Short mmCIF file of C-alpha atoms and ligand atoms in Angstrom, two decimals:
data_model
loop_
_atom_site.label_atom_id
_atom_site.label_comp_id
_atom_site.label_asym_id
_atom_site.label_seq_id
_atom_site.Cartn_x
_atom_site.Cartn_y
_atom_site.Cartn_z
CA MET A 1 107.35 74.36 70.92
CA LEU A 2 109.39 76.26 73.46
CA LYS A 3 110.20 74.25 76.56
CA LEU A 4 111.82 75.50 79.74
CA THR A 5 112.90 72.84 82.19
CA ASP A 6 114.14 73.60 85.72
CA LEU A 7 115.41 76.94 84.45
CA VAL A 8 117.17 78.98 87.13
CA THR A 9 118.80 82.42 86.83
CA SER A 10 120.13 84.29 89.82
CA TYR A 11 121.50 87.69 90.63
CA ASP A 12 122.97 88.66 94.00
CA ALA A 13 119.64 89.45 95.59
CA PHE A 14 117.17 87.67 93.31
CA GLU A 15 116.53 84.20 92.03
CA LEU A 16 114.29 83.30 89.13
CA GLY A 17 112.97 79.76 89.04
CA PRO A 18 113.15 76.87 88.88
CA ILE A 19 110.82 77.50 85.93
CA ASP A 20 109.05 74.71 84.08
CA LEU A 21 106.96 76.00 81.20
CA THR A 22 105.89 74.64 77.84
CA VAL A 23 104.74 77.07 75.17
CA GLU A 24 103.15 75.47 72.12
CA ASN A 25 102.35 77.53 69.02
CA GLU A 26 100.27 79.80 71.20
CA VAL A 27 100.57 83.02 73.16
CA LEU A 28 101.60 82.56 76.76
CA ALA A 29 101.30 85.78 78.74
CA VAL A 30 103.63 86.06 81.72
CA LEU A 31 101.81 88.29 84.17
CA GLY A 32 103.46 89.66 87.29
CA PRO A 33 104.29 92.84 89.18
CA SER A 34 107.40 94.93 88.67
CA GLY A 35 110.48 93.08 89.95
CA SER A 36 108.93 89.61 89.73
CA GLY A 37 111.52 88.41 87.19
CA LYS A 38 109.70 88.82 83.87
CA THR A 39 112.52 90.55 82.01
CA THR A 40 115.03 88.14 83.52
CA LEU A 41 112.95 85.23 82.19
CA LEU A 42 112.86 86.63 78.64
CA SER A 43 116.56 87.56 78.76
CA THR A 44 117.39 84.01 79.79
CA ILE A 45 115.29 82.49 77.00
CA ALA A 46 116.93 84.85 74.49
CA GLY A 47 120.40 84.02 75.84
CA ILE A 48 121.24 87.60 76.83
CA VAL A 49 121.55 86.43 80.43
CA ASP A 50 123.15 83.07 81.26
CA ALA A 51 121.07 80.55 83.15
CA ASP A 52 122.56 78.98 86.26
CA GLY A 53 120.75 75.74 85.64
CA GLY A 54 118.10 74.01 83.57
CA THR A 55 117.48 73.91 79.86
CA THR A 56 115.70 75.84 77.12
CA THR A 57 114.67 73.94 74.01
CA LEU A 58 112.96 75.27 70.90
CA ASN A 59 111.32 72.78 68.52
CA GLY A 60 113.41 70.03 70.06
CA THR A 61 116.76 71.84 69.74
CA GLU A 62 118.55 72.73 72.92
CA LEU A 63 119.42 76.43 73.03
CA THR A 64 121.00 76.58 76.45
CA GLU A 65 124.63 76.80 75.26
CA ARG A 66 123.94 78.90 72.17
CA PRO A 67 124.67 82.62 71.92
CA PRO A 68 121.64 84.92 71.42
CA GLU A 69 122.24 85.38 67.67
CA ASP A 70 122.02 81.62 67.06
CA ARG A 71 118.72 81.04 68.84
CA ASP A 72 116.22 82.19 66.15
CA VAL A 73 114.33 83.95 68.91
CA ALA A 74 113.14 87.56 68.50
CA LEU A 75 112.84 89.86 71.48
CA VAL A 76 110.77 93.07 71.43
CA PHE A 77 111.38 95.55 74.21
CA GLN A 78 109.10 97.96 76.03
CA ASP A 79 110.53 100.98 74.22
CA GLY A 80 110.92 99.24 70.87
CA ALA A 81 114.70 99.88 70.87
CA LEU A 82 114.69 101.12 67.26
CA PHE A 83 117.79 102.39 65.52
CA PRO A 84 117.58 106.17 65.65
CA HIS A 85 118.25 108.39 62.60
CA MET A 86 116.87 105.66 60.35
CA THR A 87 113.52 105.47 58.61
CA ALA A 88 110.85 102.99 59.60
CA GLU A 89 111.58 100.91 56.52
CA GLU A 90 115.34 100.87 57.12
CA ASN A 91 114.65 99.63 60.61
CA ILE A 92 112.31 96.92 59.40
CA ARG A 93 114.63 95.69 56.66
CA TYR A 94 117.79 96.03 58.73
CA ALA A 95 118.35 92.39 59.59
CA THR A 96 116.94 90.63 56.56
CA THR A 97 116.96 90.46 52.77
CA GLY A 98 113.62 88.72 52.17
CA THR A 99 110.82 90.85 50.79
CA ALA A 100 107.54 88.98 50.38
CA ARG A 101 106.95 88.43 54.05
CA ILE A 102 108.01 91.95 54.93
CA ASP A 103 105.50 93.49 52.53
CA ALA A 104 102.76 91.42 54.15
CA LEU A 105 103.91 92.46 57.61
CA ILE A 106 103.98 96.12 56.66
CA GLU A 107 100.42 95.82 55.47
CA THR A 108 99.19 93.85 58.49
CA LEU A 109 100.75 96.32 60.89
CA GLU A 110 99.42 99.29 58.89
CA LEU A 111 102.84 100.80 58.35
CA THR A 112 102.52 101.56 54.63
CA GLY A 113 102.11 105.32 55.02
CA MET A 114 105.04 105.85 57.35
CA LEU A 115 107.88 103.81 55.83
CA ASP A 116 109.91 106.88 54.80
CA ARG A 117 109.64 108.65 58.10
CA ASN A 118 112.49 108.89 60.54
CA VAL A 119 111.52 106.70 63.47
CA GLU A 120 112.05 109.59 65.86
CA THR A 121 109.05 111.35 64.34
CA LEU A 122 106.73 108.41 64.96
CA SER A 123 104.29 108.10 67.87
CA GLY A 124 104.82 105.48 70.58
CA GLY A 125 102.25 103.13 69.06
CA GLU A 126 103.76 103.49 65.59
CA ARG A 127 107.25 102.84 66.91
CA GLN A 128 106.09 99.66 68.61
CA ARG A 129 104.52 98.44 65.38
CA VAL A 130 107.81 99.14 63.54
CA ALA A 131 109.72 97.25 66.27
CA LEU A 132 107.36 94.32 65.91
CA ALA A 133 107.72 94.30 62.12
CA ARG A 134 111.50 94.42 62.46
CA SER A 135 111.48 91.43 64.83
CA LEU A 136 109.12 89.39 62.71
CA ALA A 137 110.94 90.21 59.45
CA THR A 138 113.66 87.76 60.43
CA GLU A 139 111.04 84.98 60.63
CA PRO A 140 111.96 83.92 64.15
CA ASP A 141 111.01 80.50 65.52
CA ALA A 142 109.77 82.14 68.72
CA LEU A 143 108.74 85.65 69.67
CA LEU A 144 109.33 87.23 73.07
CA LEU A 145 107.73 90.55 73.97
CA ASP A 146 108.68 92.55 77.04
CA GLU A 147 105.78 94.87 78.00
CA PRO A 148 105.43 96.18 74.43
CA LEU A 149 102.42 98.34 75.30
CA ALA A 150 103.57 99.68 78.67
CA ASN A 151 104.63 103.11 77.41
CA LEU A 152 101.51 103.80 75.39
CA ASP A 153 98.42 105.87 76.18
CA ALA A 154 95.27 103.99 77.12
CA PRO A 155 93.33 104.39 73.82
CA ILE A 156 96.30 103.32 71.64
CA ARG A 157 97.01 100.55 74.07
CA ARG A 158 93.50 99.19 73.76
CA ARG A 159 93.60 99.29 69.97
CA LEU A 160 97.05 97.76 69.64
CA ARG A 161 96.13 95.01 72.10
CA HIS A 162 93.45 93.79 69.72
CA GLU A 163 95.68 94.19 66.67
CA LEU A 164 98.42 92.19 68.37
CA TRP A 165 95.98 89.44 69.16
CA GLU A 166 95.00 89.21 65.48
CA LEU A 167 98.61 89.24 64.36
CA PHE A 168 99.64 86.62 66.92
CA THR A 169 96.94 84.16 65.91
CA SER A 170 98.32 84.25 62.35
CA LEU A 171 101.93 83.55 63.35
CA ASP A 172 101.87 79.95 64.51
CA ILE A 173 105.03 80.11 66.62
CA PRO A 174 105.49 80.11 70.42
CA ILE A 175 104.99 83.63 71.73
CA VAL A 176 105.82 84.75 75.27
CA TYR A 177 104.19 88.05 76.12
CA VAL A 178 105.37 89.67 79.34
CA THR A 179 103.16 92.24 81.05
CA HIS A 180 102.13 93.58 84.46
CA ASP A 181 98.68 94.45 83.07
CA GLN A 182 95.97 91.83 83.46
CA ARG A 183 93.92 93.30 80.61
CA ASP A 184 96.84 93.03 78.17
CA ALA A 185 97.41 89.47 79.33
CA THR A 186 93.76 88.53 79.00
CA VAL A 187 93.22 89.96 75.53
CA VAL A 188 96.38 88.75 73.79
CA SER A 189 96.95 85.34 75.31
CA ASP A 190 95.77 81.77 75.10
CA ARG A 191 97.12 81.06 78.57
CA ILE A 192 98.54 83.15 81.38
CA ALA A 193 101.42 82.27 83.71
CA VAL A 194 101.34 84.36 86.88
CA ILE A 195 104.81 85.07 88.25
CA HIS A 196 105.78 86.51 91.63
CA ASP A 197 109.21 86.69 93.29
CA GLY A 198 110.76 84.62 90.53
CA LYS A 199 108.28 81.75 90.86
CA VAL A 200 105.41 80.73 88.60
CA HIS A 201 102.27 80.47 90.73
CA GLN A 202 99.76 79.22 88.18
CA VAL A 203 99.40 78.62 84.44
CA ASP A 204 95.87 78.60 83.07
CA THR A 205 93.53 80.00 80.46
CA PRO A 206 92.34 83.50 81.39
CA PRO A 207 88.80 82.43 82.44
CA GLU A 208 90.18 79.58 84.60
CA LEU A 209 92.74 81.84 86.20
CA PHE A 210 90.18 84.50 87.05
CA ALA A 211 87.61 82.04 88.37
CA ASN A 212 89.90 79.59 90.15
CA PRO A 213 93.04 81.23 91.50
CA GLU A 214 95.28 78.69 93.22
CA THR A 215 97.18 81.06 95.50
CA PRO A 216 96.21 84.24 97.38
CA PHE A 217 98.71 86.15 95.25
CA VAL A 218 97.09 85.03 91.99
CA ALA A 219 93.70 85.96 93.42
CA SER A 220 94.70 89.46 94.41
CA PHE A 221 96.83 90.15 91.34
CA THR A 222 93.96 89.24 89.01
CA GLY A 223 91.60 91.63 90.75
CA ASN A 224 90.10 89.14 93.17
CA VAL A 225 90.48 91.56 96.03
CA ASN A 226 88.15 89.80 98.49
CA VAL A 227 90.32 87.09 100.05
CA PHE A 228 89.26 85.93 103.52
CA ARG A 229 90.27 83.28 106.04
CA ALA A 230 87.64 80.73 107.01
CA ARG A 231 87.14 77.14 108.18
CA VAL A 232 85.31 74.35 106.38
CA THR A 233 82.48 73.22 108.68
CA ASP A 234 80.41 71.04 106.36
CA HIS A 235 80.40 69.86 102.76
CA ASP A 236 78.70 73.10 101.72
CA ARG A 237 79.47 75.41 104.63
CA LEU A 238 82.26 77.72 105.74
CA LYS A 239 82.66 79.46 109.05
CA TRP A 240 83.79 82.99 108.38
CA SER A 241 84.39 85.30 111.38
CA GLY A 242 81.85 83.42 113.47
CA ARG A 243 79.16 83.20 110.77
CA GLN A 244 78.19 80.11 108.78
CA ILE A 245 77.97 80.77 105.07
CA HIS A 246 77.08 78.62 102.07
CA ALA A 247 80.04 77.81 99.83
CA PRO A 248 81.11 75.00 97.49
CA THR A 249 83.61 73.27 99.78
CA ASP A 250 83.45 69.79 98.19
CA GLU A 251 87.14 69.26 97.68
CA HIS A 252 88.11 70.25 101.19
CA ASP A 253 88.07 68.39 104.48
CA ILE A 254 85.78 69.41 107.27
CA GLY A 255 87.76 71.32 109.88
CA GLN A 256 90.33 72.56 107.35
CA ASP A 257 91.44 76.19 107.57
CA VAL A 258 91.21 77.77 104.15
CA ARG A 259 91.02 81.08 102.37
CA PHE A 260 88.15 81.85 100.12
CA CYS A 261 87.74 84.57 97.56
CA ILE A 262 84.96 86.18 95.61
CA ARG A 263 85.46 88.70 92.84
CA PRO A 264 83.99 92.16 93.53
CA GLU A 265 81.70 91.86 90.49
CA HIS A 266 80.16 88.72 92.03
CA VAL A 267 79.09 90.42 95.23
CA SER A 268 75.60 91.83 94.82
CA VAL A 269 73.34 94.18 96.71
CA ALA A 270 70.56 92.22 98.44
CA PRO A 271 66.99 93.53 98.74
CA SER A 272 65.96 94.25 102.32
CA ASP A 273 63.45 91.35 102.45
CA VAL A 274 65.91 88.60 101.51
CA ASP A 275 67.18 86.38 104.29
CA HIS A 276 70.12 84.10 103.50
CA PRO A 277 73.27 83.03 105.38
CA ASN A 278 75.37 84.83 102.76
CA VAL A 279 73.58 88.15 103.16
CA PHE A 280 75.17 90.72 105.46
CA ARG A 281 74.40 94.25 106.47
CA GLY A 282 77.25 96.74 106.37
CA MET A 283 78.37 100.36 106.19
CA ILE A 284 79.70 101.84 102.96
CA THR A 285 83.20 103.05 103.83
CA LYS A 286 84.46 103.83 100.32
CA ASN A 287 82.63 104.74 97.19
CA ILE A 288 84.77 105.33 94.13
CA TYR A 289 83.57 105.98 90.61
CA GLN A 290 85.83 104.63 87.87
CA GLY A 291 84.10 105.51 84.64
CA SER A 292 82.48 102.22 83.68
CA SER A 293 81.79 101.03 87.23
CA HIS A 294 81.36 101.99 90.88
CA HIS A 295 83.69 100.42 93.44
CA LEU A 296 82.34 100.17 96.97
CA SER A 297 83.95 98.97 100.20
CA VAL A 298 81.53 97.71 102.80
CA GLN A 299 82.40 97.19 106.43
CA LEU A 300 80.41 94.30 107.89
CA LYS A 301 79.52 93.99 111.57
CA HIS A 302 80.90 90.50 112.08
CA SER A 303 84.15 90.76 110.14
CA THR A 304 87.10 93.12 110.23
CA ASP A 305 87.82 92.65 106.51
CA PRO A 306 85.96 95.07 104.27
CA VAL A 307 84.13 93.45 101.36
CA ARG A 308 84.58 95.14 97.99
CA LEU A 309 81.98 95.14 95.30
CA THR A 310 81.79 96.51 91.79
CA LEU A 311 78.49 97.73 90.36
CA SER A 312 77.47 98.99 86.97
CA PRO A 313 76.35 102.65 86.88
CA ARG A 314 72.84 101.41 86.03
CA THR A 315 72.56 99.24 89.15
CA TYR A 316 74.19 101.93 91.24
CA ASP A 317 71.68 104.54 90.12
CA ARG A 318 68.69 102.21 90.41
CA LEU A 319 69.59 101.41 94.04
CA GLU A 320 70.23 105.10 94.77
CA LEU A 321 73.52 104.20 96.40
CA ALA A 322 74.91 107.71 96.17
CA GLU A 323 72.63 108.71 99.07
CA ARG A 324 73.01 105.61 101.20
CA GLU A 325 75.34 104.82 104.09
CA GLN A 326 74.23 101.26 104.71
CA LEU A 327 73.35 98.35 102.51
CA ARG A 328 72.92 94.59 102.49
CA ILE A 329 75.29 92.58 100.35
CA LYS A 330 75.22 88.99 99.18
CA LEU A 331 78.20 86.74 98.54
CA ASN A 332 76.82 84.62 95.72
CA THR A 333 77.46 81.00 96.64
CA ASN A 334 78.44 79.77 93.18
CA TYR A 335 81.10 82.41 92.83
CA ILE A 336 82.83 81.68 96.11
CA HIS A 337 86.12 79.99 95.35
CA ILE A 338 88.25 78.25 97.94
CA ILE A 339 91.94 78.76 97.35
P1 ADP B 1 110.47 92.54 86.03
O1 ADP B 1 110.85 92.54 84.60
O2 ADP B 1 109.40 91.56 86.38
O3 ADP B 1 110.16 93.90 86.54
P2 ADP B 1 113.27 91.90 86.43
O4 ADP B 1 113.46 90.56 85.80
O5 ADP B 1 113.71 93.08 85.68
O6 ADP B 1 111.75 92.04 86.88
O7 ADP B 1 114.02 91.92 87.84
C1 ADP B 1 113.82 90.93 88.83
C2 ADP B 1 114.74 91.23 90.00
O8 ADP B 1 116.10 91.05 89.60
C3 ADP B 1 114.63 92.63 90.52
O9 ADP B 1 114.74 92.57 91.92
C4 ADP B 1 115.81 93.33 89.91
O10 ADP B 1 116.26 94.37 90.75
C5 ADP B 1 116.84 92.22 89.82
N1 ADP B 1 117.75 92.40 88.69
C6 ADP B 1 117.39 92.55 87.38
N2 ADP B 1 118.46 92.65 86.59
C7 ADP B 1 119.54 92.57 87.39
C8 ADP B 1 120.96 92.58 87.16
N3 ADP B 1 121.47 92.72 85.92
N4 ADP B 1 121.78 92.46 88.24
C9 ADP B 1 121.28 92.31 89.48
N5 ADP B 1 119.95 92.27 89.77
C10 ADP B 1 119.09 92.39 88.74
MG1 MG B 2 110.76 94.07 83.17
#
């Protein structure tokens, strides 16, 4: 178990923390935008950067005062940071003499056919797999990965994401996986910690995090782009820009100002004969096709905020939305989440 307690690291213009995180033998993804402090967090855990306060313990042993080489923590970088002019195998075996585990790793990571190649001739995905094998060859007690897939093309990225997940589940050590990509985080992790401006906003399983964001930042960063201000007016009602809508408001006091969110895939197109407080007529102001889905922005009469919705190509075609300027949308009550 990796445990960070009140961990603080600061540079002149940036402060990370205080961070309190516990990582069991699981994969914790740390998800946040560029500059949020992800690399600083990993560097502090690895001991490359000194903490200003707090403690890091691994399996009960305090690491805080130990130099990086005495922490039994492996760190994999975005670019792999392989030794150039060496073969894949020389890289993998560089820091260790053991063999049995390395042979298994080479097989798991499908590196058998490229062991003799100079690492400079390998593709980005192959290099990352070599870097991972090299890190794991030392049998670390914890594994830290800093955006290992960020430099790869989308198809390789997708494949490696699933391979990593399989590898990780077999490792049984704490793994911290840093990424700015919510899909990477969702596929490889057991839990996700969302970080912004050096602070952890929320730690949850991916489904919890997506359904129940606790801050507006978590909502928007996980694709919950519809975040609106409203007031609780009854135990199942919100007042939103002058209109009463149905929403699960149970845990909030009447009269409280809140924000609510609804994911774009949970906004639907309502048939013209349906009348419901959560149905609104609006103008389509943006209509963007993104391969597997259509993304629409709809400007409602009563509200200045556009509502975004995502539709499958099948629904989009069935409703003949390519030709339409107006439509009626429904905010599905059960998917409205109050932040
Ligand atoms: P991320 O990995 O999430 O992109 P970083 O941890 O690299 O973020 O950086 C967080 C902030 O700290 C940024 O504002 C960055 O400019 C700053 N920073 C990072 N490293 C240093 C450093 N060695 N000295 C001063 N500021 C730094
Ligand atoms: Mg970084």
